[in-house]
C-alpha positions as a printed Julia matrix, in Angstrom:
337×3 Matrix{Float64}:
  50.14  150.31  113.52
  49.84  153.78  112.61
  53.67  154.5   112.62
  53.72  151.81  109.58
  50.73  152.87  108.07
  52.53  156.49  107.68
  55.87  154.38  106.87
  54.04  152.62  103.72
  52.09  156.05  102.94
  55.63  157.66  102.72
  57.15  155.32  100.49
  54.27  154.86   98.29
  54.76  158.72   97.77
  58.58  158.39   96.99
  58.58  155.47   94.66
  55.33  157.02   92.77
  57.19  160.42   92.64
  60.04  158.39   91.14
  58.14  156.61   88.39
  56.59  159.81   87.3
  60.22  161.62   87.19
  61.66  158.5    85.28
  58.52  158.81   82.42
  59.95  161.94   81.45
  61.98  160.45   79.07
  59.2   158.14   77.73
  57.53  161.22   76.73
  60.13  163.4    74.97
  59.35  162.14   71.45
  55.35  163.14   72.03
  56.65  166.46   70.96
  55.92  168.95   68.18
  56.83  172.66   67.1
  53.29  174.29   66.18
  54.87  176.01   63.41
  56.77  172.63   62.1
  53.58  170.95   62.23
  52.08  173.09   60.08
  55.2   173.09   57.5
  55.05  169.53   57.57
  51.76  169.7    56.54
  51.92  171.95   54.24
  54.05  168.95   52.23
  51.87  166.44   52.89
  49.47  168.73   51.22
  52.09  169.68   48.16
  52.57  166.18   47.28
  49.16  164.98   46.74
  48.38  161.66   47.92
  47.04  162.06   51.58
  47.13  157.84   52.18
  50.97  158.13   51.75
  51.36  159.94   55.54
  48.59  157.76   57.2
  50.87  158.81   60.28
  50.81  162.66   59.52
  47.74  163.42   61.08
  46.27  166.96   62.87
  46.29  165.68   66.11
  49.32  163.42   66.13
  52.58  164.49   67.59
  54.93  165.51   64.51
  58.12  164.24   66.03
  56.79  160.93   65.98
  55.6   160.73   62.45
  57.07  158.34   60.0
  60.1   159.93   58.01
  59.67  163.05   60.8
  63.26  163.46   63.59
  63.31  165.79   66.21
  65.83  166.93   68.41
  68.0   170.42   67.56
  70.1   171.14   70.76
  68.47  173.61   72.76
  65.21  172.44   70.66
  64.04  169.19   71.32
  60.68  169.49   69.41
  62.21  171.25   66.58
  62.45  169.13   63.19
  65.84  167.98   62.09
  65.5   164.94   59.79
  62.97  164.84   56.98
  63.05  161.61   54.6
  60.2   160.82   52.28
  61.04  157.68   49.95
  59.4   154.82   48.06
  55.6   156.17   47.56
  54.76  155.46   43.85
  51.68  157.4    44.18
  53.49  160.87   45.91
  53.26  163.29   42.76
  54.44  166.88   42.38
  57.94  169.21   43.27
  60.58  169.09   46.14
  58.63  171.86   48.25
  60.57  175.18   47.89
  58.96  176.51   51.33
  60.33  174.0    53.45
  63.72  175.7    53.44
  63.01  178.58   54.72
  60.38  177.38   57.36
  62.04  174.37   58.94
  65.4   176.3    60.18
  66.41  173.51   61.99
  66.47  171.12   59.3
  69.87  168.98   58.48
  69.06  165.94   56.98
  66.41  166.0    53.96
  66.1   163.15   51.88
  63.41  162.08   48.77
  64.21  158.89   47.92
  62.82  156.59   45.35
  59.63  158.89   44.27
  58.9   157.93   40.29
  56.54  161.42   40.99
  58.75  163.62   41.81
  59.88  165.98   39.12
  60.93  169.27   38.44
  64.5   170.51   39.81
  66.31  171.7    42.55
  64.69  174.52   44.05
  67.04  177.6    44.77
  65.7   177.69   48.2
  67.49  175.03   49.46
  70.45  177.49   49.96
  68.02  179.03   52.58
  69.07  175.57   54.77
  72.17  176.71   57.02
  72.57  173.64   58.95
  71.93  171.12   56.04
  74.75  168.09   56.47
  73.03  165.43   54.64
  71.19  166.26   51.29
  69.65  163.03   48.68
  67.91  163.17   45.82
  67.8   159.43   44.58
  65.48  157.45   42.06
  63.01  160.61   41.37
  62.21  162.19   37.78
  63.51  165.34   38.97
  65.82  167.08   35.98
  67.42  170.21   35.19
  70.64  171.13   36.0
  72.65  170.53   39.43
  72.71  173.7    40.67
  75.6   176.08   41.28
  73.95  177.23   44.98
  74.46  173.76   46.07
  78.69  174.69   46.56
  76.75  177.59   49.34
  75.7   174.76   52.24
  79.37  174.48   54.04
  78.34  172.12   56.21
  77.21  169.28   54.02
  78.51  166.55   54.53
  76.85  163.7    52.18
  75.1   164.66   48.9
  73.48  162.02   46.41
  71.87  163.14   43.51
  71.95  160.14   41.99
  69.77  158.25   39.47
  67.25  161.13   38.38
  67.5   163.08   34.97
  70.05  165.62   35.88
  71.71  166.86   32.83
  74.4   169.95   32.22
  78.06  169.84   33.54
  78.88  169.2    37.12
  79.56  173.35   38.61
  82.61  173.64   39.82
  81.89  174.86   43.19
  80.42  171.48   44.56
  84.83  171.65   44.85
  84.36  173.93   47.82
  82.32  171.88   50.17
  85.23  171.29   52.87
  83.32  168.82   54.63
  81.79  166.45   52.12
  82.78  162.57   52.79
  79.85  161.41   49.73
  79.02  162.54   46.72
  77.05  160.72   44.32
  75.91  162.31   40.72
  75.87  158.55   39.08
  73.05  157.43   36.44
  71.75  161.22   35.07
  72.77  162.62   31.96
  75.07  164.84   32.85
  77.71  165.93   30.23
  81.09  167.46   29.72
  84.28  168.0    31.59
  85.06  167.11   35.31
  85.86  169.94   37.24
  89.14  170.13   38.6
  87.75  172.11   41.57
  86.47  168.52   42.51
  90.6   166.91   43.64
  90.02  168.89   46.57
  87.28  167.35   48.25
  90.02  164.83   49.94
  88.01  163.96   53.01
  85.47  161.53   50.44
  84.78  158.07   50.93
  82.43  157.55   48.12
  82.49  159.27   44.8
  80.68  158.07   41.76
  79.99  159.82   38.64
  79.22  156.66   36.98
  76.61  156.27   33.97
  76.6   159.51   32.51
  78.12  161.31   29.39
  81.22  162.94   31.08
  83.73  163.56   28.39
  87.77  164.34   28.29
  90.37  163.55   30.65
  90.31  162.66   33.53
  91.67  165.91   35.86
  95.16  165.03   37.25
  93.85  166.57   40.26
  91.88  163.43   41.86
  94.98  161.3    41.41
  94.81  163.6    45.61
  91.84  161.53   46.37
  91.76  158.3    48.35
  87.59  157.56   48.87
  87.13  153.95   49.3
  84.57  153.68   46.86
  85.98  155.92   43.34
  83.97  155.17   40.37
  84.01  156.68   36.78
  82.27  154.1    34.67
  80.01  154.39   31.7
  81.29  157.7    30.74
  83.08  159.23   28.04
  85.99  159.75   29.5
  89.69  159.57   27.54
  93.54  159.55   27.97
  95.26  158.59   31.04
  94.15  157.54   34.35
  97.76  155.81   35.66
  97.43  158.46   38.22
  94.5   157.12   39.89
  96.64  154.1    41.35
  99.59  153.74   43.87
 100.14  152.19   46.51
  99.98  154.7    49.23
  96.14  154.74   48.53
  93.25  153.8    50.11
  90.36  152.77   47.88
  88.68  149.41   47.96
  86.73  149.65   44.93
  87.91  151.08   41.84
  86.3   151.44   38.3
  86.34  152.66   35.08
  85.25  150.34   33.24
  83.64  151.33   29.63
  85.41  154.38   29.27
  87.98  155.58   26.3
  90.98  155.07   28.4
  94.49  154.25   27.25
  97.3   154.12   28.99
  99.97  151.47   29.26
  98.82  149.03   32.39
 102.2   147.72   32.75
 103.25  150.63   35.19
 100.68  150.33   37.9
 100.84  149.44   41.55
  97.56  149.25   42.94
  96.69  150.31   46.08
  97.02  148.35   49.29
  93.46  147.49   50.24
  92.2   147.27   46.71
  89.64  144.65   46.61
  87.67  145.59   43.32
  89.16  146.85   39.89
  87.24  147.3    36.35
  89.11  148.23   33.64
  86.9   146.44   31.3
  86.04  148.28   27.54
  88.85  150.8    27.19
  91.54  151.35   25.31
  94.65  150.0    27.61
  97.02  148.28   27.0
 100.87  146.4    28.06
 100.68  143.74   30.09
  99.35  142.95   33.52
 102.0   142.89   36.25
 103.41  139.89   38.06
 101.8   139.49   41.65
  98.58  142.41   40.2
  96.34  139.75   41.31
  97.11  138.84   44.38
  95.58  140.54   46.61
  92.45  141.1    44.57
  88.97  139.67   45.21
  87.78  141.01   41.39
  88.82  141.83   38.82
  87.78  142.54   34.71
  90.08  143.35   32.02
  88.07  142.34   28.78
  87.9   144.3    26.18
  90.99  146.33   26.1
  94.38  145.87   24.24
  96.3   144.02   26.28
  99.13  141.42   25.96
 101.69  138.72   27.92
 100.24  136.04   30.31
  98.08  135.85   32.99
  99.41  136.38   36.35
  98.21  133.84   38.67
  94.93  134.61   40.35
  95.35  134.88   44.01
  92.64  135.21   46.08
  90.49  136.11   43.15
  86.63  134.79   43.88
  86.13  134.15   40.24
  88.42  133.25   37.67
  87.18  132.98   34.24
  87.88  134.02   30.15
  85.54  136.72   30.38
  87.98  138.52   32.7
  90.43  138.63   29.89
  88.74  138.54   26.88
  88.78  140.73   23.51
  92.38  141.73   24.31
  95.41  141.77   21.72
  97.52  138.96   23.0
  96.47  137.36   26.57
  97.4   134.17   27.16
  97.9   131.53   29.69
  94.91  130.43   31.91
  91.9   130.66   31.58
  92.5   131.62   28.28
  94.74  129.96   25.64
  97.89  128.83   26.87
 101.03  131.13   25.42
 102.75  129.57   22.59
């Protein structure tokens, strides 16, 4: 009886020294960086409204706050990920000290923050590892910095929706690894940069609703982001060297623009699914077989002529596709005499 006794007593010892190994992972995220903690904070303390970070408390573990990741290699308690969004009562400035203090930092993100205003603190440039920067649905205004071409390594920026105004600097063109960039709905004004045809690795580029003006540079006819949209600028001339088929993009508009250029000549990419040409100046006709492979599509308001191509796979086919044009006919409109 003894002999089992010490048998049981023996593995009772192994199994509990094996559950206690295995909860080592459990624990991980119970983790915080003293001197994070205190950065983080700090915010909470910047942006005025305590009830916002119910979670951000001085005996909680920071790494497991809400909006709060952890995890730098060789620095598991060390914060990486910051994201505060969609607190209507958050008031005040993007914190300038958190750049220099939280070295570990690459993802920061204010999103949807009516409170927010101010602009782009110059110590963000302070971030070496920042990848992924957003600054969406805020008040914050001023120009978009010149600095912001300085973080190599981002890889997304959205600055969209927020008062932004001034020109676009040139040097966001020298961000080798950016796959995003979003500068859409602010009231930002003047030229695109050409610098800007060499960011080929995007996927999604809006400058959409803003007061952009003059051509549009021949350089991004080099881009192929699936998502490429110019609308609701000011924008003139041509843009025939946005299309071919050798490209890539889904999603294509530029609608309410000052475009002209003769519509006749282009071949639309491949995998196009969505084109708005709507309120410009173009005009010829619309290719045989355009349609075809299209899921949507708006010409209104433009100056063109001949009859409608059939509509292909087309999920909507109505007049206000075509209409205010010089001479369309054929369905849905008028048939051609």
């Amino acid at each position: 009886m003894k002999t089992t006794h010490y048998i049981i007593t023996i593995t009772t010892i192994i199994i509990s020294s094996i559950l206690t190994s295995s909860s080592i992972p459990v624990t991980i995220t119970n983790l915080c960086n003293q001197h994070d903690k205190k950065v983080l904070l700090n915010i909470r303390n910047s942006l005025g409204n305590y009830s916002n970070f119910p979670s951000w408390t001085e005996d909680g573990a920071c790494c497991d706050w809400f909006g709060v990741t952890c995890g730098a290699p060789g620095a598991k308690d060390r914060v990486t990920g910051l994201s505060i969004k969609e607190w209507d009562t958050i008031s005040g400035v993007i914190p300038a000290h958190l750049a220099a203090e939280l070295p570990y930092l690459d993802g920061l993100y204010f999103t949807s923050l009516p409170g927010l205003v101010g602009g782009i603190p110059p110590e963000l440039k302070m971030i070496p590892r920042l990848r992924y920067l957003t600054i969406t649905s805020t008040k914050v205004s001023g120009p978009i910095p010149d600095f912001l071409g300085e973080l190599k390594h981002l890889e997304e920026l959205d600055l969209s929706n927020n008062i932004l105004s001034g020109t676009i600097p040139p040097s966001l063109g020298t961000l080798p690894k950016l796959g995003l960039l979003r500068l859409d709905r602010n009231r930002l004004t003047g030229s695109i940069p050409e610098s800007l045809g060499i960011l080929v690795d995007l996927v999604y580029f809006s400058l959409a609703y803003n007061g952009l003006s003059g051509s549009i540079p021949k350089s991004l006819g080099k881009l192929h982001p699936n998502v490429f949209d110019l609308s609701r600028n000011r924008l003139s001339g041509d843009a025939l060297f946005l299309f071919g088929g050798s490209k890539s993009i889904n999603t294509l508009t530029l609608a309410r623009n000052f475009l002209e250029f003769d519509f006749s000549k282009v071949v639309l990419p491949k995998h196009l699914g969505k084109l708005d040409i709507s309120h410009n100046r173009i005009y010829g006709t619309i290719p045989k077989g355009l349609l075809k492979g299209l899921l949507a599509f708006n010409a209104s308001y433009n100056r063109l002529c001949g009859e409608i191509p059939k509509p292909g796979k087309l999920l909507v086919q109505d007049k206000y596709m075509y209409v205010q044009n010089k001479c369309l006919c054929g369905s849905p409109l008028e048939p051609c005499k």
